[in-house]
């Protein structure tokens, strides 16, 4: 067996002890955040009623982890809620949260999850701006992202991010979901405006 010189051995031990404080230390309860996506396109959902009917229509769309997304439309305005059943989703605060201007939602829902368990959704809304019509005289659509918390606990809007005023709107929405959604108290906490407040958020908050 080759003998290691004493001076070399001491130098190696000192180097290890000096480097030890700089080794990365991961907390025992480190959580893993992730995103997955589902569709609310009519072809992927079950439609109840007719969009042209006076009472509007409802779309029931499969989500994640046994949850479903329920989109109700009436008078060219939509509400979006989530629940284990359509009846459960209809009783959530989100089912009663609507915006004054005409509006619609995009067909993709982003699900934020921690360790595989979804706790919030992010969805793009288009808010009609009747004060700024296009060349044909129709209202222009202003994009906005809405963060909605999920069970356990009530389902409600947590944060709004203006899609036109913030170039990193998707990143801001994920950050808002991760930081605020799980502890947000529906009916008590005020919906947060994240980033720059643009036209869409201004219209939605009227």
mmCIF file of C-alpha atoms in Angstrom, residues 95-199:
data_model
loop_
_atom_site.group_PDB
_atom_site.id
_atom_site.type_symbol
_atom_site.label_atom_id
_atom_site.label_comp_id
_atom_site.label_asym_id
_atom_site.label_seq_id
_atom_site.Cartn_x
_atom_site.Cartn_y
_atom_site.Cartn_z
ATOM 1 C CA UNK A 95 -69.046 30.154 -10.910
ATOM 2 C CA UNK A 96 -70.429 33.521 -9.783
ATOM 3 C CA UNK A 97 -67.419 35.580 -10.883
ATOM 4 C CA UNK A 98 -67.985 37.298 -14.194
ATOM 5 C CA UNK A 99 -66.658 40.394 -15.927
ATOM 6 C CA UNK A 100 -68.800 43.310 -17.077
ATOM 7 C CA UNK A 101 -67.549 43.560 -20.681
ATOM 8 C CA UNK A 102 -68.228 40.800 -23.198
ATOM 9 C CA UNK A 103 -65.586 38.114 -22.824
ATOM 10 C CA UNK A 104 -64.487 34.615 -23.737
ATOM 11 C CA UNK A 105 -61.777 32.150 -22.751
ATOM 12 C CA UNK A 106 -59.081 30.399 -24.752
ATOM 13 C CA UNK A 107 -59.285 26.641 -25.232
ATOM 14 C CA UNK A 108 -56.228 25.704 -23.153
ATOM 15 C CA UNK A 109 -56.133 25.354 -19.372
ATOM 16 C CA UNK A 110 -52.786 25.195 -17.594
ATOM 17 C CA UNK A 111 -52.792 23.187 -14.359
ATOM 18 C CA UNK A 112 -50.198 24.093 -11.752
ATOM 19 C CA UNK A 113 -49.330 21.196 -9.466
ATOM 20 C CA UNK A 114 -46.970 20.506 -6.598
ATOM 21 C CA UNK A 115 -45.683 16.962 -6.273
ATOM 22 C CA UNK A 116 -48.273 15.955 -8.874
ATOM 23 C CA UNK A 117 -51.300 17.446 -7.065
ATOM 24 C CA UNK A 118 -53.009 20.361 -8.888
ATOM 25 C CA UNK A 119 -53.711 23.451 -6.793
ATOM 26 C CA UNK A 120 -54.450 26.150 -9.405
ATOM 27 C CA UNK A 121 -55.370 26.702 -13.035
ATOM 28 C CA UNK A 122 -54.280 29.465 -15.383
ATOM 29 C CA UNK A 123 -56.495 30.446 -18.288
ATOM 30 C CA UNK A 124 -56.354 33.150 -20.929
ATOM 31 C CA UNK A 125 -59.356 35.454 -21.202
ATOM 32 C CA UNK A 126 -60.217 37.894 -23.973
ATOM 33 C CA UNK A 127 -61.990 41.000 -22.676
ATOM 34 C CA UNK A 128 -63.930 43.127 -25.178
ATOM 35 C CA UNK A 129 -62.975 46.800 -25.322
ATOM 36 C CA UNK A 130 -65.958 48.601 -26.841
ATOM 37 C CA UNK A 131 -64.230 51.972 -26.485
ATOM 38 C CA UNK A 132 -61.535 50.910 -28.959
ATOM 39 C CA UNK A 133 -63.231 49.275 -31.957
ATOM 40 C CA UNK A 134 -61.306 47.762 -34.843
ATOM 41 C CA UNK A 135 -61.568 48.873 -38.477
ATOM 42 C CA UNK A 136 -64.861 47.016 -38.873
ATOM 43 C CA UNK A 137 -66.396 48.709 -35.849
ATOM 44 C CA UNK A 138 -66.277 45.621 -33.620
ATOM 45 C CA UNK A 139 -64.756 45.778 -30.123
ATOM 46 C CA UNK A 140 -61.098 44.795 -29.894
ATOM 47 C CA UNK A 141 -60.135 41.934 -27.579
ATOM 48 C CA UNK A 142 -57.644 42.505 -24.769
ATOM 49 C CA UNK A 143 -55.837 39.418 -23.380
ATOM 50 C CA UNK A 144 -55.615 38.653 -19.677
ATOM 51 C CA UNK A 145 -54.516 35.626 -17.647
ATOM 52 C CA UNK A 146 -56.573 34.593 -14.626
ATOM 53 C CA UNK A 147 -55.203 32.397 -11.840
ATOM 54 C CA UNK A 148 -57.853 30.314 -10.043
ATOM 55 C CA UNK A 149 -57.259 28.299 -6.874
ATOM 56 C CA UNK A 150 -58.518 24.707 -6.610
ATOM 57 C CA UNK A 151 -59.790 22.421 -3.819
ATOM 58 C CA UNK A 152 -59.291 21.635 -1.035
ATOM 59 C CA UNK A 153 -61.142 24.790 -0.116
ATOM 60 C CA UNK A 154 -63.205 27.079 -2.344
ATOM 61 C CA UNK A 155 -62.504 27.687 -6.034
ATOM 62 C CA UNK A 156 -62.031 31.378 -6.829
ATOM 63 C CA UNK A 157 -59.928 33.883 -8.747
ATOM 64 C CA UNK A 158 -56.592 34.683 -7.123
ATOM 65 C CA UNK A 159 -54.739 36.943 -9.560
ATOM 66 C CA UNK A 160 -55.008 38.738 -12.898
ATOM 67 C CA UNK A 161 -52.098 39.379 -15.259
ATOM 68 C CA UNK A 162 -52.483 41.653 -18.262
ATOM 69 C CA UNK A 163 -51.357 39.767 -21.342
ATOM 70 C CA UNK A 164 -50.550 42.851 -23.387
ATOM 71 C CA UNK A 165 -48.819 44.989 -20.778
ATOM 72 C CA UNK A 166 -46.534 42.175 -19.568
ATOM 73 C CA UNK A 167 -44.267 40.368 -22.014
ATOM 74 C CA UNK A 168 -43.631 37.642 -19.419
ATOM 75 C CA UNK A 169 -47.314 37.198 -18.512
ATOM 76 C CA UNK A 170 -47.166 33.383 -18.461
ATOM 77 C CA UNK A 171 -44.206 33.397 -16.100
ATOM 78 C CA UNK A 172 -45.894 35.932 -13.821
ATOM 79 C CA UNK A 173 -49.075 33.843 -13.743
ATOM 80 C CA UNK A 174 -47.192 30.697 -12.717
ATOM 81 C CA UNK A 175 -45.336 32.614 -10.042
ATOM 82 C CA UNK A 176 -48.597 34.057 -8.696
ATOM 83 C CA UNK A 177 -50.197 30.613 -8.640
ATOM 84 C CA UNK A 178 -47.250 29.044 -6.829
ATOM 85 C CA UNK A 179 -46.942 31.816 -4.242
ATOM 86 C CA UNK A 180 -50.537 32.815 -3.507
ATOM 87 C CA UNK A 181 -53.138 30.259 -4.632
ATOM 88 C CA UNK A 182 -52.928 27.679 -1.849
ATOM 89 C CA UNK A 183 -53.188 30.192 1.007
ATOM 90 C CA UNK A 184 -55.635 32.555 -0.716
ATOM 91 C CA UNK A 185 -58.872 33.063 1.254
ATOM 92 C CA UNK A 186 -61.821 33.362 -1.108
ATOM 93 C CA UNK A 187 -64.238 36.112 -0.156
ATOM 94 C CA UNK A 188 -61.715 37.707 2.187
ATOM 95 C CA UNK A 189 -58.521 38.319 0.223
ATOM 96 C CA UNK A 190 -58.618 40.737 -2.698
ATOM 97 C CA UNK A 191 -57.743 39.419 -6.147
ATOM 98 C CA UNK A 192 -54.180 40.487 -6.890
ATOM 99 C CA UNK A 193 -53.050 42.356 -10.000
ATOM 100 C CA UNK A 194 -49.600 41.065 -10.911
ATOM 101 C CA UNK A 195 -47.177 43.040 -13.075
ATOM 102 C CA UNK A 196 -48.170 46.066 -15.111
ATOM 103 C CA UNK A 197 -51.866 46.903 -15.148
ATOM 104 C CA UNK A 198 -52.995 47.163 -18.760
ATOM 105 C CA UNK A 199 -56.273 47.617 -20.598
#
